[in-house]
Tab-separated table of C-alpha atoms in Angstrom:
chain	number	residue	atom	x	y	z
O	1	MET	CA	31.195	39.377	-30.354
O	2	ARG	CA	32.453	36.392	-32.309
O	3	ALA	CA	31.521	32.769	-31.666
O	4	VAL	CA	33.237	29.633	-32.927
O	5	THR	CA	31.541	26.225	-32.749
O	6	GLU	CA	33.666	23.103	-32.976
O	7	PRO	CA	33.079	19.381	-32.497
O	8	LEU	CA	33.532	18.274	-28.918
O	9	PRO	CA	36.553	15.985	-28.844
O	10	VAL	CA	35.579	14.154	-25.639
O	11	ALA	CA	32.338	12.802	-24.213
O	12	VAL	CA	31.017	14.971	-21.401
O	13	ASP	CA	28.014	14.956	-19.129
O	14	LEU	CA	26.084	18.230	-19.437
O	15	ASN	CA	25.485	18.204	-15.662
O	16	ASP	CA	29.250	18.132	-15.126
O	17	VAL	CA	29.759	21.026	-17.537
O	18	ALA	CA	27.199	23.204	-15.722
O	19	ARG	CA	28.236	22.113	-12.209
O	20	GLY	CA	26.670	24.239	-9.504
O	21	ASP	CA	27.464	27.648	-10.941
O	22	GLY	CA	26.730	27.317	-14.673
O	23	VAL	CA	23.499	27.083	-16.628
O	24	LEU	CA	21.759	23.911	-17.728
O	25	PHE	CA	18.876	23.018	-20.006
O	26	VAL	CA	18.776	19.246	-20.504
O	27	ARG	CA	16.404	16.322	-20.844
O	28	ASP	CA	17.469	12.734	-21.406
O	29	GLY	CA	21.038	13.882	-22.067
O	30	VAL	CA	20.005	16.255	-24.875
O	31	GLY	CA	20.355	20.005	-24.413
O	32	PHE	CA	22.821	22.673	-23.395
O	33	ALA	CA	25.191	23.461	-20.533
O	34	GLY	CA	27.032	26.732	-20.201
O	35	ARG	CA	29.829	28.293	-18.206
O	36	GLY	CA	30.734	31.928	-17.819
O	37	THR	CA	28.775	34.890	-19.110
O	38	ALA	CA	29.366	36.530	-22.482
O	39	ALA	CA	26.267	38.715	-22.094
O	40	ARG	CA	23.115	39.279	-20.085
O	41	VAL	CA	20.089	40.420	-22.030
O	42	ASP	CA	16.418	41.022	-21.355
O	43	LEU	CA	13.914	38.776	-23.064
O	44	ASP	CA	12.892	41.379	-25.638
O	45	GLY	CA	16.492	41.986	-26.749
O	46	ALA	CA	17.657	38.357	-26.883
O	47	ALA	CA	16.865	37.597	-30.537
O	48	ALA	CA	18.603	40.750	-31.774
O	49	LEU	CA	21.668	40.152	-29.614
O	50	LEU	CA	22.022	36.539	-30.768
O	51	ALA	CA	21.595	37.571	-34.412
O	52	SER	CA	24.360	40.177	-34.015
O	53	ILE	CA	26.985	37.612	-32.942
O	54	ASP	CA	29.280	36.566	-35.794
O	55	HIS	CA	29.142	32.739	-35.767
O	56	ASP	CA	31.655	30.371	-37.385
O	57	ASP	CA	29.946	26.934	-37.284
O	58	ARG	CA	32.691	24.369	-37.926
O	59	VAL	CA	30.338	21.485	-37.115
O	60	GLY	CA	27.391	22.355	-39.322
O	61	GLY	CA	23.792	22.784	-38.291
O	62	THR	CA	24.372	23.899	-34.708
O	63	PRO	CA	22.344	26.754	-33.235
O	64	GLY	CA	25.431	28.752	-32.263
O	65	PRO	CA	25.210	30.933	-29.187
O	66	VAL	CA	21.997	30.641	-27.188
O	67	ALA	CA	20.397	32.645	-24.403
O	68	ILE	CA	19.266	30.632	-21.391
O	69	GLY	CA	17.022	31.719	-18.537
O	70	ALA	CA	13.619	31.520	-16.975
O	71	VAL	CA	10.698	33.167	-18.723
O	72	PRO	CA	7.979	34.227	-16.288
O	73	PHE	CA	4.392	33.118	-16.815
O	74	ARG	CA	2.998	36.609	-16.233
O	75	PRO	CA	3.140	38.678	-19.451
O	76	GLY	CA	5.212	41.824	-19.084
O	77	SER	CA	7.214	40.503	-16.143
O	78	PRO	CA	10.949	41.132	-16.441
O	79	ALA	CA	13.183	38.290	-17.604
O	80	GLU	CA	16.954	38.325	-17.901
O	81	LEU	CA	18.698	35.697	-20.004
O	82	VAL	CA	22.362	34.683	-20.009
O	83	VAL	CA	24.428	34.023	-23.113
O	84	PRO	CA	27.119	31.631	-21.822
O	85	ALA	CA	30.729	32.353	-22.801
O	86	VAL	CA	31.233	28.602	-23.312
O	87	LEU	CA	28.286	26.457	-24.371
O	88	VAL	CA	28.257	22.678	-24.807
O	89	GLY	CA	25.401	21.208	-26.808
O	90	LYS	CA	24.244	17.652	-27.433
O	91	ASP	CA	21.549	16.586	-29.874
O	92	GLY	CA	19.401	13.468	-30.093
O	93	SER	CA	21.829	11.700	-32.444
O	94	GLY	CA	24.633	11.905	-29.868
O	95	ARG	CA	26.477	14.685	-31.685
O	96	ALA	CA	28.183	17.121	-29.304
O	97	TRP	CA	29.832	20.498	-29.851
O	98	VAL	CA	31.266	23.441	-27.961
O	99	THR	CA	30.651	27.095	-28.807
O	100	ARG	CA	33.108	29.642	-27.438
O	101	ILE	CA	32.452	33.373	-27.586
O	102	ASP	CA	35.477	35.614	-28.052
O	103	GLY	CA	37.842	32.694	-27.357
O	104	ALA	CA	36.509	31.977	-23.866
O	105	GLU	CA	37.829	28.866	-22.144
O	106	ALA	CA	36.271	26.739	-19.420
O	107	GLU	CA	36.989	23.336	-17.952
O	108	LEU	CA	34.380	21.018	-19.466
O	109	THR	CA	34.760	18.150	-17.021
O	110	ALA	CA	34.363	18.202	-13.284
O	111	PRO	CA	35.309	15.764	-10.571
O	112	ALA	CA	32.451	13.970	-8.890
O	113	PRO	CA	31.198	15.907	-5.880
O	114	THR	CA	32.479	14.678	-2.552
O	115	PRO	CA	29.714	12.861	-0.675
O	116	SER	CA	28.693	14.640	2.499
O	117	THR	CA	25.820	14.798	4.891
O	118	ALA	CA	23.980	17.786	6.199
O	119	THR	CA	21.105	18.460	8.491
O	120	PHE	CA	18.159	19.999	6.718
O	121	THR	CA	14.550	20.888	7.330
O	122	LEU	CA	11.629	21.206	4.949
O	123	ARG	CA	8.712	23.497	5.575
O	124	PRO	CA	5.919	24.979	3.482
O	125	ALA	CA	6.699	28.283	1.790
O	126	VAL	CA	2.988	29.209	1.762
O	127	PRO	CA	0.352	28.457	4.397
O	128	GLU	CA	-1.383	25.102	3.933
O	129	GLU	CA	-4.811	26.776	3.827
O	130	HIS	CA	-3.724	28.995	0.910
O	131	TYR	CA	-2.499	25.953	-1.044
O	132	LEU	CA	-5.668	23.950	-0.347
O	133	ARG	CA	-7.848	26.873	-1.503
O	134	ALA	CA	-5.868	27.036	-4.756
O	135	VAL	CA	-6.423	23.287	-5.276
O	136	GLU	CA	-10.168	23.674	-4.633
O	137	HIS	CA	-10.456	26.622	-7.055
O	138	ALA	CA	-8.576	24.715	-9.760
O	139	ARG	CA	-10.701	21.609	-9.202
O	140	ASP	CA	-13.908	23.632	-9.424
O	141	ALA	CA	-12.730	25.404	-12.598
O	142	VAL	CA	-11.946	22.064	-14.263
O	143	ARG	CA	-15.318	20.611	-13.226
O	144	ALA	CA	-17.102	23.705	-14.563
O	145	GLY	CA	-15.252	23.509	-17.878
O	146	ARG	CA	-13.416	26.828	-17.415
O	147	LEU	CA	-10.093	24.959	-17.446
O	148	ALA	CA	-9.096	21.712	-19.132
O	149	LYS	CA	-6.162	21.065	-16.817
O	150	ALA	CA	-4.498	22.670	-13.805
O	151	VAL	CA	-1.169	22.046	-12.116
O	152	ILE	CA	-0.892	23.536	-8.669
O	153	ALA	CA	2.640	23.592	-7.291
O	154	ARG	CA	3.254	23.641	-3.588
O	155	PRO	CA	6.484	25.469	-2.862
O	156	VAL	CA	8.628	24.260	0.012
O	157	ARG	CA	11.570	25.879	1.769
O	158	VAL	CA	14.699	23.813	2.398
O	159	GLU	CA	17.085	25.010	5.088
O	160	SER	CA	20.434	23.329	5.669
O	161	ASP	CA	23.279	23.676	8.129
O	162	ARG	CA	25.712	23.943	5.179
O	163	PRO	CA	25.569	25.119	1.563
O	164	ILE	CA	23.706	22.775	-0.778
O	165	ASP	CA	25.945	21.452	-3.577
O	166	VAL	CA	23.786	21.966	-6.683
O	167	HIS	CA	26.124	19.822	-8.799
O	168	ALA	CA	25.711	16.889	-6.396
O	169	VAL	CA	21.913	17.324	-6.388
O	170	LEU	CA	21.825	17.314	-10.213
O	171	ARG	CA	23.930	14.155	-10.390
O	172	ARG	CA	21.711	12.371	-7.855
O	173	LEU	CA	18.539	13.399	-9.716
O	174	LYS	CA	20.023	12.177	-12.979
O	175	ALA	CA	20.971	8.844	-11.389
O	176	SER	CA	17.493	8.417	-9.915
O	177	PHE	CA	15.860	8.943	-13.322
O	178	GLY	CA	18.571	7.118	-15.273
């Protein structure tokens, strides 16, 4: 594989690059958004795969291709990462670039999602008693000094009468934190 990184000639929003079917890793406008898949790799093979990609950095100081995915908390659990075919990056200074693997192309801008309404329901994904027991155990462990801090997430299930537009959700979250 061969990757070429060039300056990004236009300003883009990373949420709009990722849309609902790409990958996104961003905070305060800094991060990465990817489209397409150049490779899928397990966590243990990611560093070697990335090192094997010939990278022509025409910007200077960019990371080149990256692998994006979720790494499980439990050691030894499987994790698959994606190396996007087209990756847009932005750094804290406002510099932006695009890395294309093997000449891949992707539209880097997206129209705003069309506003729509849907009926949806929220319900717990685990029984309330199970969640409350986890909170009690964490509280007791902190009080006893076995833990310094605990974050107990309560998963919920969202069901809708139509598909949920991930791109629209990302844009609304960004606007609410903006």
